[in-house]
Short mmCIF file of C-alpha atoms in Angstrom, two decimals:
data_model
loop_
_atom_site.label_atom_id
_atom_site.label_comp_id
_atom_site.label_asym_id
_atom_site.label_seq_id
_atom_site.Cartn_x
_atom_site.Cartn_y
_atom_site.Cartn_z
CA MET A 1 -0.04 0.03 0.03
CA LYS A 2 1.50 3.44 -1.01
CA LYS A 3 0.14 6.98 -0.53
CA HIS A 4 -0.30 8.92 -3.74
CA ILE A 5 -0.91 12.62 -3.72
CA VAL A 6 -3.61 13.17 -6.16
CA ALA A 7 -4.67 16.82 -5.18
CA THR A 8 -4.96 19.76 -3.09
CA VAL A 9 -7.74 19.97 -0.59
CA GLU A 10 -9.07 22.95 -2.45
CA GLU A 11 -9.11 21.36 -5.73
CA ILE A 12 -12.28 19.14 -4.96
CA PRO A 13 -14.83 21.19 -3.08
CA ALA A 14 -17.77 19.42 -1.36
CA GLY A 15 -19.97 17.75 -3.76
CA GLU A 16 -17.30 17.75 -6.19
CA LYS A 17 -14.96 14.72 -7.56
CA LYS A 18 -11.74 14.17 -9.40
CA PHE A 19 -10.67 11.09 -11.68
CA ILE A 20 -7.14 9.80 -11.19
CA SER A 21 -5.24 7.08 -12.57
CA VAL A 22 -2.83 5.28 -10.17
CA ASN A 23 -0.94 1.99 -11.35
CA GLY A 24 -3.07 2.26 -14.35
CA LYS A 25 -6.13 1.74 -12.14
CA SER A 26 -8.95 4.36 -12.91
CA ILE A 27 -10.00 5.98 -9.41
CA CYS A 28 -12.29 8.82 -8.44
CA VAL A 29 -11.94 10.93 -5.49
CA PHE A 30 -15.16 12.38 -4.00
CA ASN A 31 -15.63 15.29 -1.44
CA VAL A 32 -18.60 14.09 0.74
CA ASN A 33 -19.58 17.21 2.81
CA GLY A 34 -15.77 18.04 3.45
CA GLU A 35 -14.62 14.04 3.79
CA PHE A 36 -12.73 12.58 0.98
CA TYR A 37 -13.51 9.17 -0.28
CA ALA A 38 -12.10 7.21 -3.20
CA LEU A 39 -13.62 4.42 -5.35
CA ARG A 40 -12.60 2.06 -8.34
CA ASN A 41 -14.04 3.80 -11.40
CA SER A 42 -15.83 0.53 -12.44
CA CYS A 43 -19.31 -0.88 -11.85
CA PRO A 44 -19.19 -4.48 -10.61
CA HIS A 45 -22.55 -5.00 -12.57
CA GLN A 46 -21.67 -4.52 -16.36
CA GLY A 47 -18.14 -2.46 -16.25
CA ALA A 48 -19.82 1.09 -16.70
CA GLU A 49 -17.47 3.78 -15.48
CA LEU A 50 -19.25 3.95 -12.39
CA CYS A 51 -18.03 7.28 -10.91
CA LYS A 52 -19.31 9.19 -13.94
CA GLY A 53 -22.63 8.62 -12.55
CA SER A 54 -24.95 10.97 -10.68
CA VAL A 55 -24.44 11.62 -6.87
CA GLY A 56 -27.31 12.31 -4.75
CA GLY A 57 -29.36 11.13 -1.67
CA MET A 58 -31.74 8.07 -1.18
CA THR A 59 -35.33 7.66 -0.48
CA VAL A 60 -35.99 5.22 2.48
CA TYR A 61 -39.17 3.49 4.02
CA ASN A 62 -39.76 3.97 7.74
CA GLY A 63 -43.03 2.17 7.86
CA SER A 64 -46.58 2.84 7.40
CA SER A 65 -49.24 4.72 9.44
CA SER A 66 -52.87 5.56 8.74
CA GLU A 67 -51.49 8.57 6.64
CA GLY A 68 -49.80 6.11 4.38
CA PHE A 69 -46.24 5.22 3.72
CA ASP A 70 -43.63 7.18 5.68
CA VAL A 71 -40.68 7.85 3.85
CA SER A 72 -37.58 10.16 4.27
CA PHE A 73 -34.81 11.21 2.13
CA VAL A 74 -31.43 10.68 3.81
CA LYS A 75 -27.65 10.33 2.92
CA LYS A 76 -27.65 13.22 0.92
CA GLY A 77 -24.67 13.58 -1.23
CA GLU A 78 -23.32 10.17 -0.02
CA VAL A 79 -25.05 7.98 -2.90
CA LEU A 80 -23.57 7.27 -6.29
CA ARG A 81 -25.91 6.13 -8.96
CA CYS A 82 -24.15 4.23 -12.06
CA PRO A 83 -24.52 6.09 -15.38
CA TRP A 84 -26.07 3.03 -17.09
CA HIS A 85 -28.42 1.28 -15.19
CA GLY A 86 -28.78 3.46 -12.12
CA TRP A 87 -27.57 1.02 -9.32
CA GLU A 88 -26.88 2.84 -6.09
CA PHE A 89 -23.59 2.69 -4.22
CA ASP A 90 -22.73 4.25 -0.80
CA ILE A 91 -19.70 6.55 -1.59
CA LYS A 92 -18.47 6.21 1.93
CA THR A 93 -18.21 1.89 1.84
CA GLY A 94 -18.37 1.31 -1.95
CA LYS A 95 -21.01 -0.99 -0.90
CA SER A 96 -24.28 -1.23 -3.18
CA ILE A 97 -27.57 -0.29 -1.46
CA VAL A 98 -29.56 -3.40 -2.78
CA ASP A 99 -27.04 -6.08 -2.02
CA PRO A 100 -24.38 -4.69 0.08
CA LYS A 101 -22.62 -7.91 1.00
CA ARG A 102 -22.25 -9.24 -2.39
CA CYS A 103 -22.29 -6.29 -4.68
CA LEU A 104 -19.61 -3.54 -4.09
CA VAL A 105 -16.88 -1.52 -5.69
CA LYS A 106 -13.42 -1.42 -4.21
CA SER A 107 -12.89 1.55 -2.06
CA TYR A 108 -9.65 3.03 -1.03
CA ASP A 109 -8.29 4.91 2.08
CA VAL A 110 -7.86 8.72 1.71
CA THR A 111 -6.23 10.81 3.97
CA VAL A 112 -5.54 14.71 4.06
CA GLU A 113 -2.09 15.43 5.28
CA GLU A 114 -0.08 18.55 5.09
CA SER A 115 3.25 18.12 3.29
CA ASP A 116 5.76 20.11 1.50
CA VAL A 117 6.03 19.71 -2.41
CA GLU A 118 8.92 21.07 -4.11
CA MET A 119 8.27 22.74 -7.40
CA ILE A 120 10.60 24.22 -10.16
CA ASN A 121 9.46 27.75 -11.08
CA ALA A 122 11.05 27.79 -14.79
CA GLN A 123 9.26 30.75 -15.96
CA VAL A 124 12.12 33.06 -16.40
CA GLU A 125 14.88 32.20 -13.86
CA THR A 126 15.07 28.98 -11.97
CA TYR A 127 13.95 29.02 -8.27
CA LEU A 128 13.16 26.01 -5.97
CA VAL A 129 9.60 26.98 -4.40
CA THR A 130 8.37 24.92 -1.45
CA ILE A 131 4.56 25.14 -1.12
CA LYS A 132 3.20 23.97 2.15
CA SER A 133 -0.32 22.86 2.15
CA ASN A 134 -2.86 20.22 2.61
CA TYR A 135 -2.95 17.41 0.16
CA VAL A 136 -5.51 14.53 -0.45
CA LEU A 137 -3.69 11.05 -0.56
CA VAL A 138 -5.17 7.82 -1.95
CA HIS A 139 -3.68 4.55 -0.59
CA VAL A 140 -3.55 2.26 -3.34
CA MET B 1 -20.22 -6.13 -49.48
CA ALA B 2 -19.13 -7.62 -46.13
CA LYS B 3 -15.56 -7.97 -47.54
CA ILE B 4 -15.38 -4.09 -48.48
CA GLU B 5 -17.04 -3.46 -45.29
CA GLU B 6 -14.66 -5.44 -43.19
CA GLN B 7 -11.89 -4.06 -45.37
CA LYS B 8 -12.71 -0.56 -44.52
CA ALA B 9 -12.86 -1.20 -41.08
CA MET B 10 -9.73 -2.98 -41.15
CA GLU B 11 -7.98 0.15 -42.93
CA THR B 12 -9.40 2.48 -40.16
CA GLY B 13 -7.84 0.15 -37.40
CA LYS B 14 -11.26 -0.94 -36.15
CA LYS B 15 -12.12 -4.64 -35.68
CA LEU B 16 -15.54 -6.23 -36.32
CA ASN B 17 -16.45 -8.75 -33.84
CA GLY B 18 -19.37 -10.44 -35.47
CA ILE B 19 -22.14 -8.24 -33.72
CA ILE B 20 -25.35 -7.25 -35.16
CA ASP B 21 -27.14 -4.65 -32.30
CA CYS B 22 -30.61 -4.92 -33.19
CA ASP B 23 -31.93 -2.07 -30.99
CA VAL B 24 -30.28 1.12 -31.06
CA HIS B 25 -32.14 4.58 -30.77
CA PRO B 26 -30.97 7.57 -33.03
CA HIS B 27 -32.41 10.80 -31.51
CA PRO B 28 -32.68 14.17 -33.21
CA LYS B 29 -30.32 16.86 -32.49
CA SER B 30 -33.60 18.84 -31.40
CA TYR B 31 -37.05 18.45 -32.44
CA GLN B 32 -37.01 21.56 -34.60
CA VAL B 33 -35.02 19.33 -37.01
CA ILE B 34 -38.24 17.13 -37.28
CA GLN B 35 -40.20 19.97 -37.48
CA SER B 36 -38.38 21.04 -40.22
CA TYR B 37 -39.22 18.07 -42.46
CA MET B 38 -42.93 18.57 -41.61
CA SER B 39 -45.47 20.90 -43.66
CA GLU B 40 -48.29 22.61 -42.36
CA PRO B 41 -50.80 22.62 -40.68
CA TRP B 42 -48.82 20.09 -38.57
CA LYS B 43 -45.71 21.87 -38.66
CA SER B 44 -46.85 24.68 -36.20
CA ARG B 45 -48.91 22.18 -34.23
CA PHE B 46 -45.86 19.96 -33.61
CA ASN B 47 -44.47 20.55 -30.16
CA ALA B 48 -40.97 20.92 -30.75
CA GLN B 49 -39.97 21.72 -27.22
CA THR B 50 -40.19 17.94 -25.79
CA GLY B 51 -40.35 14.59 -27.20
CA LEU B 52 -41.04 13.22 -23.74
CA ARG B 53 -44.18 11.19 -22.89
CA GLY B 54 -45.14 13.28 -20.13
CA MET B 55 -45.93 10.27 -18.09
CA TYR B 56 -43.73 6.87 -17.38
CA ASP B 57 -40.63 8.78 -17.80
CA ASN B 58 -37.64 7.15 -15.87
CA PRO B 59 -37.29 9.03 -12.44
CA ILE B 60 -33.18 7.97 -12.45
CA HIS B 61 -32.32 8.72 -15.83
CA VAL B 62 -33.49 7.75 -19.30
CA ASN B 63 -30.14 7.68 -21.21
CA ARG B 64 -26.56 6.49 -20.10
CA LEU B 65 -25.05 9.49 -18.49
CA ASP B 66 -21.95 8.88 -20.37
CA SER B 67 -23.68 9.01 -23.59
CA VAL B 68 -24.26 12.71 -24.00
CA THR B 69 -22.22 13.72 -27.30
CA PRO B 70 -18.81 15.56 -26.89
CA ASP B 71 -20.39 18.75 -27.51
CA GLY B 72 -23.12 18.44 -24.91
CA GLY B 73 -25.92 17.15 -27.29
CA TYR B 74 -28.71 14.78 -26.87
CA PRO B 75 -27.45 11.14 -26.43
CA CYS B 76 -27.21 9.06 -29.75
CA SER B 77 -27.86 12.52 -31.81
CA ASP B 78 -24.32 12.29 -33.28
CA PRO B 79 -23.70 9.48 -35.80
CA GLU B 80 -19.97 9.95 -35.53
CA PHE B 81 -20.00 9.61 -31.68
CA THR B 82 -22.38 6.79 -31.64
CA ARG B 83 -19.93 4.91 -33.88
CA LYS B 84 -17.21 5.62 -31.63
CA GLN B 85 -18.95 4.77 -28.65
CA LEU B 86 -21.02 1.89 -29.55
CA LEU B 87 -19.96 0.36 -32.85
CA ASP B 88 -16.33 0.68 -32.64
CA GLU B 89 -15.98 0.07 -28.91
CA TYR B 90 -17.64 -3.38 -29.33
CA GLY B 91 -16.60 -4.01 -32.96
CA ILE B 92 -20.52 -4.01 -33.80
CA ASN B 93 -20.74 -4.76 -37.58
CA TYR B 94 -24.23 -3.38 -37.95
CA ALA B 95 -26.80 -1.38 -35.76
CA ILE B 96 -30.49 -1.65 -36.46
CA LEU B 97 -31.60 1.96 -35.87
CA LEU B 98 -35.24 2.35 -34.04
CA PRO B 99 -35.92 6.19 -33.55
CA ARG B 100 -38.68 6.89 -30.57
CA ALA B 101 -41.24 8.95 -32.41
CA PHE B 102 -44.06 7.60 -29.96
CA VAL B 103 -46.58 8.24 -32.70
CA SER B 104 -49.28 5.95 -31.80
CA ARG B 105 -50.18 8.13 -28.89
CA TYR B 106 -51.64 10.86 -30.93
CA SER B 107 -55.40 11.03 -31.25
CA ASN B 108 -55.32 12.39 -34.93
CA PRO B 109 -54.18 9.57 -37.60
CA ASP B 110 -53.04 12.42 -40.06
CA PHE B 111 -50.97 14.13 -37.59
CA ALA B 112 -49.43 10.87 -36.22
CA ALA B 113 -48.47 10.05 -39.81
CA ALA B 114 -47.04 13.30 -40.57
CA ILE B 115 -44.67 12.86 -37.63
CA ALA B 116 -43.78 9.34 -38.59
CA ALA B 117 -42.83 10.58 -42.09
CA ALA B 118 -40.86 13.55 -40.69
CA PHE B 119 -38.90 11.08 -38.47
CA ASN B 120 -38.19 8.90 -41.55
CA ASP B 121 -36.93 11.87 -43.42
CA TRP B 122 -34.81 12.82 -40.77
CA LEU B 123 -33.36 9.25 -40.17
CA ALA B 124 -32.72 9.00 -43.81
CA ALA B 125 -30.82 12.31 -44.25
CA ASP B 126 -28.81 12.12 -40.99
CA TRP B 127 -28.16 8.39 -40.42
CA LEU B 128 -28.46 6.56 -43.45
CA ASP B 129 -27.85 8.59 -46.68
CA ASN B 130 -25.16 10.44 -44.89
CA ASN B 131 -22.77 9.63 -42.03
CA ASN B 132 -23.11 6.20 -43.22
CA ASP B 133 -19.95 5.30 -45.60
CA ASP B 134 -19.47 2.28 -43.96
CA GLY B 135 -23.18 1.18 -44.23
CA ARG B 136 -23.20 0.07 -40.76
CA TYR B 137 -26.47 1.94 -39.86
CA LYS B 138 -29.69 0.23 -40.98
CA GLY B 139 -33.09 1.94 -40.23
CA SER B 140 -36.48 1.33 -39.50
CA ILE B 141 -39.29 2.90 -40.99
CA THR B 142 -41.73 4.69 -38.51
CA VAL B 143 -45.17 4.09 -39.25
CA ALA B 144 -48.40 5.12 -37.29
CA PRO B 145 -51.21 2.36 -36.99
CA GLN B 146 -53.95 4.84 -36.45
CA ASN B 147 -54.43 4.93 -40.35
CA PRO B 148 -53.10 1.39 -41.65
CA GLN B 149 -53.67 2.59 -45.18
CA ALA B 150 -51.58 5.63 -44.57
CA ALA B 151 -48.88 3.60 -43.07
CA ALA B 152 -48.72 1.38 -46.17
CA ARG B 153 -48.04 4.23 -48.09
CA GLU B 154 -45.45 5.35 -45.95
CA ILE B 155 -43.72 2.06 -46.23
CA GLU B 156 -44.08 2.30 -50.12
CA ARG B 157 -42.35 5.69 -50.04
CA TRP B 158 -39.21 4.13 -48.62
CA ALA B 159 -39.34 0.53 -49.99
CA GLY B 160 -36.28 -0.17 -52.15
CA HIS B 161 -33.95 2.11 -49.96
CA PRO B 162 -30.81 0.35 -49.25
CA HIS B 163 -30.65 0.97 -45.90
CA PHE B 164 -34.14 0.70 -44.23
CA VAL B 165 -34.46 -2.88 -43.26
CA GLN B 166 -37.63 -3.14 -41.41
CA VAL B 167 -40.96 -1.25 -40.59
CA MET B 168 -41.55 -0.56 -36.88
CA MET B 169 -44.53 0.40 -34.69
CA ASP B 170 -44.89 1.16 -30.94
CA SER B 171 -46.48 -1.46 -29.23
CA GLY B 172 -48.52 0.62 -27.15
CA SER B 173 -52.07 0.69 -29.09
CA THR B 174 -55.52 0.58 -29.08
CA ALA B 175 -56.12 -2.93 -30.12
CA PRO B 176 -54.18 -6.07 -30.50
CA TYR B 177 -52.09 -5.89 -33.70
CA GLY B 178 -53.17 -9.22 -34.94
CA GLN B 179 -56.60 -7.67 -36.00
CA GLN B 180 -57.98 -7.07 -39.50
CA GLN B 181 -57.65 -3.33 -39.61
CA PHE B 182 -53.75 -3.47 -39.34
CA HIS B 183 -53.41 -5.96 -42.18
CA PRO B 184 -52.71 -3.35 -44.88
CA ILE B 185 -49.48 -2.68 -42.98
CA TYR B 186 -48.42 -6.18 -42.96
CA GLU B 187 -49.56 -6.56 -46.62
CA ALA B 188 -47.17 -3.80 -47.65
CA CYS B 189 -44.34 -5.41 -45.31
CA GLU B 190 -44.67 -8.72 -46.95
CA LYS B 191 -44.72 -7.42 -50.48
CA HIS B 192 -41.22 -5.58 -49.71
CA GLY B 193 -39.74 -8.45 -47.93
CA LEU B 194 -39.55 -5.97 -44.78
CA PRO B 195 -40.10 -7.36 -41.47
CA ILE B 196 -42.42 -5.75 -38.79
CA ALA B 197 -41.07 -4.61 -35.58
CA PHE B 198 -42.98 -3.65 -32.30
CA HIS B 199 -41.20 -1.88 -29.61
CA PRO B 200 -42.86 -0.85 -26.24
CA GLY B 201 -43.17 2.85 -24.93
CA THR B 202 -46.47 4.18 -25.52
CA GLU B 203 -48.60 1.64 -23.43
CA GLY B 204 -51.14 3.69 -21.68
CA VAL B 205 -49.75 6.83 -23.14
CA GLY B 206 -52.08 9.17 -25.20
CA ILE B 207 -54.96 7.33 -26.79
CA ASN B 208 -53.47 3.92 -26.55
CA GLN B 209 -54.77 1.19 -23.79
CA SER B 210 -52.81 0.22 -21.05
CA HIS B 211 -51.00 -2.99 -21.08
CA VAL B 212 -52.62 -3.99 -17.78
CA ALA B 213 -55.75 -3.16 -16.01
CA GLY B 214 -55.84 0.51 -15.66
CA TYR B 215 -52.83 2.54 -15.27
CA PRO B 216 -49.76 1.16 -13.44
CA THR B 217 -48.60 3.70 -10.51
CA THR B 218 -44.78 4.01 -11.17
CA TYR B 219 -42.33 3.86 -14.16
CA MET B 220 -41.21 0.45 -12.31
CA GLU B 221 -44.54 -1.12 -12.62
CA TRP B 222 -45.26 0.02 -16.16
CA HIS B 223 -41.76 -0.94 -17.38
CA THR B 224 -41.80 -4.60 -15.67
CA CYS B 225 -45.01 -5.29 -17.40
CA LEU B 226 -43.77 -4.30 -20.82
CA PRO B 227 -43.62 -7.82 -21.88
CA LEU B 228 -46.99 -8.33 -21.49
CA SER B 229 -47.76 -5.81 -24.16
CA ALA B 230 -45.37 -8.01 -26.49
CA GLN B 231 -47.02 -11.44 -25.41
CA ALA B 232 -50.62 -10.02 -26.28
CA HIS B 233 -49.88 -9.02 -29.75
CA LEU B 234 -48.09 -12.38 -30.57
CA VAL B 235 -50.76 -13.97 -29.34
CA SER B 236 -52.88 -12.05 -31.36
CA PHE B 237 -51.10 -12.56 -34.63
CA ILE B 238 -51.46 -16.30 -33.98
CA THR B 239 -55.15 -16.58 -33.10
CA GLU B 240 -55.88 -13.91 -35.87
CA GLY B 241 -53.93 -16.22 -38.46
CA VAL B 242 -51.75 -13.32 -39.71
CA PHE B 243 -48.88 -15.76 -40.62
CA GLU B 244 -51.27 -17.90 -42.64
CA LYS B 245 -52.39 -14.95 -44.48
CA PHE B 246 -49.18 -13.36 -44.94
CA PRO B 247 -46.71 -16.21 -45.48
CA ARG B 248 -43.76 -14.51 -46.00
CA LEU B 249 -44.03 -11.89 -43.24
CA LYS B 250 -41.62 -11.53 -40.44
CA LEU B 251 -42.22 -10.23 -36.70
CA VAL B 252 -39.70 -8.87 -34.46
CA MET B 253 -40.76 -8.23 -30.85
CA VAL B 254 -38.05 -5.62 -29.62
CA GLU B 255 -37.44 -4.82 -26.05
CA GLY B 256 -40.20 -7.00 -24.68
CA GLY B 257 -38.06 -9.35 -22.93
CA SER B 258 -37.68 -13.05 -24.06
CA ALA B 259 -37.59 -15.35 -20.88
CA TRP B 260 -41.38 -15.66 -21.20
CA LEU B 261 -41.22 -17.30 -24.39
CA PRO B 262 -41.14 -21.09 -23.53
CA SER B 263 -44.29 -21.09 -21.35
CA LEU B 264 -46.08 -19.09 -23.84
CA LEU B 265 -45.11 -21.40 -26.68
CA TRP B 266 -46.33 -24.18 -24.37
CA ARG B 267 -49.64 -22.67 -23.37
CA LEU B 268 -50.56 -21.71 -27.09
CA ASP B 269 -50.03 -25.28 -28.29
CA SER B 270 -52.12 -26.55 -25.50
CA GLU B 271 -54.79 -24.07 -25.95
CA TRP B 272 -54.87 -24.92 -29.85
CA LYS B 273 -55.54 -28.40 -29.48
CA PRO B 274 -58.90 -28.13 -28.02
CA LEU B 275 -60.00 -24.79 -29.28
CA ARG B 276 -58.57 -25.25 -32.96
CA GLU B 277 -62.21 -25.29 -34.06
CA GLU B 278 -62.49 -21.50 -33.15
CA VAL B 279 -59.62 -20.49 -35.23
CA PRO B 280 -59.60 -22.77 -38.08
CA TRP B 281 -57.00 -20.50 -40.05
CA VAL B 282 -54.29 -21.43 -37.45
CA LYS B 283 -53.41 -24.76 -39.44
CA LYS B 284 -50.36 -25.75 -37.57
CA ARG B 285 -49.46 -25.72 -33.82
CA PRO B 286 -48.79 -22.04 -32.92
CA SER B 287 -45.26 -22.75 -31.91
CA GLU B 288 -44.31 -23.64 -35.43
CA TYR B 289 -45.62 -20.26 -36.74
CA ILE B 290 -43.62 -18.57 -34.06
CA LYS B 291 -40.23 -20.48 -34.93
CA GLU B 292 -40.67 -19.80 -38.54
CA HIS B 293 -41.94 -15.96 -38.44
CA VAL B 294 -40.97 -14.47 -35.07
CA ARG B 295 -37.62 -13.04 -33.77
CA LEU B 296 -37.03 -11.46 -30.22
CA THR B 297 -34.43 -9.08 -29.42
CA SER B 298 -32.36 -9.68 -26.22
CA GLN B 299 -32.12 -6.58 -24.23
CA PRO B 300 -32.86 -6.31 -21.33
CA ILE B 301 -31.77 -9.86 -21.05
CA GLU B 302 -32.94 -11.44 -17.80
CA SER B 303 -30.28 -12.12 -15.36
CA PRO B 304 -31.20 -14.88 -12.88
CA ASP B 305 -28.62 -15.34 -9.95
CA ASP B 306 -27.62 -18.86 -11.35
CA PRO B 307 -26.57 -18.14 -15.31
CA LYS B 308 -27.37 -21.60 -15.90
CA HIS B 309 -30.76 -21.11 -15.51
CA LEU B 310 -30.81 -18.59 -18.41
CA LEU B 311 -29.08 -21.01 -20.83
CA MET B 312 -31.48 -23.65 -19.93
CA ASN B 313 -34.34 -21.07 -20.91
CA PHE B 314 -32.36 -20.35 -23.97
CA GLU B 315 -32.57 -24.08 -24.86
CA MET B 316 -36.36 -23.97 -24.38
CA MET B 317 -37.21 -21.18 -26.55
CA ASP B 318 -34.94 -22.15 -29.38
CA ALA B 319 -32.76 -18.97 -28.77
CA LYS B 320 -30.36 -20.19 -31.24
CA ASN B 321 -32.68 -19.45 -33.94
CA ILE B 322 -35.00 -16.93 -32.52
CA LEU B 323 -33.15 -14.41 -30.36
CA MET B 324 -31.17 -11.61 -31.64
CA PHE B 325 -28.66 -9.57 -29.52
CA SER B 326 -29.29 -6.00 -28.92
CA THR B 327 -27.95 -3.17 -26.47
CA ASP B 328 -30.74 -0.51 -26.34
CA TYR B 329 -27.96 2.23 -26.68
CA PRO B 330 -28.08 4.70 -25.46
CA HIS B 331 -30.83 3.97 -23.08
CA TRP B 332 -30.23 3.51 -19.38
CA ASP B 333 -30.88 -0.23 -19.26
CA PHE B 334 -28.12 -0.81 -22.10
CA ASP B 335 -26.94 -4.37 -22.07
CA SER B 336 -23.07 -4.64 -22.73
CA PRO B 337 -22.04 -6.95 -25.61
CA THR B 338 -19.05 -8.21 -23.30
CA ARG B 339 -20.89 -8.29 -20.07
CA SER B 340 -24.64 -9.11 -20.10
CA PHE B 341 -24.40 -12.67 -21.23
CA PRO B 342 -23.32 -15.62 -19.39
CA LYS B 343 -20.55 -17.74 -21.41
CA MET B 344 -22.12 -19.46 -24.12
CA PRO B 345 -21.08 -22.42 -26.58
CA GLU B 346 -19.36 -20.41 -29.56
CA ASP B 347 -22.11 -21.55 -32.08
CA LEU B 348 -24.95 -20.21 -29.93
CA LYS B 349 -23.44 -17.21 -29.34
CA ARG B 350 -22.78 -16.49 -32.93
CA ARG B 351 -26.36 -17.11 -33.67
CA ILE B 352 -27.43 -14.78 -31.27
CA PHE B 353 -25.06 -12.13 -31.80
CA PHE B 354 -24.94 -12.22 -35.43
CA GLU B 355 -26.39 -14.91 -37.75
CA ASN B 356 -30.03 -14.76 -36.69
CA ALA B 357 -30.25 -10.95 -37.51
CA LYS B 358 -27.82 -11.46 -40.61
CA GLU B 359 -30.26 -13.91 -42.14
CA LEU B 360 -33.45 -11.66 -41.14
CA TYR B 361 -32.18 -8.59 -42.34
CA ASN B 362 -30.50 -10.07 -45.34
CA LEU B 363 -27.14 -8.29 -44.20
CA GLU B 364 -23.81 -9.69 -45.69
#
């Protein structure tokens, strides 16, 4: 398992995502309400680029009453729907909603760490610049 | 022709894998394009703002989200991008195009016929006569069942076109399609050697009857029950003696499911033995007519937990001779040519993915 710097924290605002490639694997990093998660960009069903799907919440059933079915809208911004067949996955775990034990997409640990990145500024004269910033690291 | 096309494909570095996709849905770049082919009074009455049904629309997404064209256009509205994302991606030799004009929903038969004609003009201009140098796009002539004589004239207008290979009607209808009033359509199809295809989508929409008692509540209920529509039309074709009257006619049931076929064949044959007296024009066992005249497209192929069960079902329905592969691109329930079927014997796969459609549509 190696840590890979994939973005600065500012680069992926809440509700946004970034596609990256690590060791030839297509992976997507999501910012869900300020927390970062990474999923393999391939749907276990028929191989669509899963992370190109839509992100939203989901409606769940709480029970019935004399007024009818009681439902609520939960996990706002935490549910990824495949761009093909619309299968739902929990971004935080990679597990599908309908069959979490058997149908899931690979998820990767993500950490945010402060680190120094040295860059060469080569525009006119060459200086060594050190940028201290918070980076998003994916563990693959 | 096949050699030339294969040669062309090889020259451009594209491999053909022996696949015919029997259900692809081209879409106009905008409905103004369709309108431009119409004349008054229909032109200004046509609602160019929307092609939606207005009911039974998928609440999640109706098209693959990755099928929007590179310039942000409607999915499957750009022949070049479809060639890249579908045909070249999977090595598909031919795509049978079925535009979704939903014309069977309109109360006015003349209006419905005018819209069908405009869709045919557009399909010919944008997908068949142009942007089709490799000849891999084959079209369906859209007709409106409300006026069968007018539908027959529309078939006459396109018969002989090198890239129109079948006639298509919505399976949402006001009556079972085997009935006499629709026969002028089948007569024209038979005369020109064009199969008639039924495609769901207008069940319970506009003037059409629902395919169940009353109106389904949700899209899921409506969509799950679409095979009932296909089965009802098929039974009607048998009991009304359509294939006895038009012995060279072929019928394609598109996107209506297929796993139900074995039980329907058994039931039809059982019913016929005691009830032949009522339908004396049904001279053979119903299953024999179906095997000879009917083809089913595969998508959405059923996916039982145990893939062996699907293969058993294929054997029972004689999928080797009756089933034709389709993806339904760009719709949400797309069947991937590489991922939707279980592993099959090579000859069975070749029949389903290529030979059955090649023979039906006289492709090379």
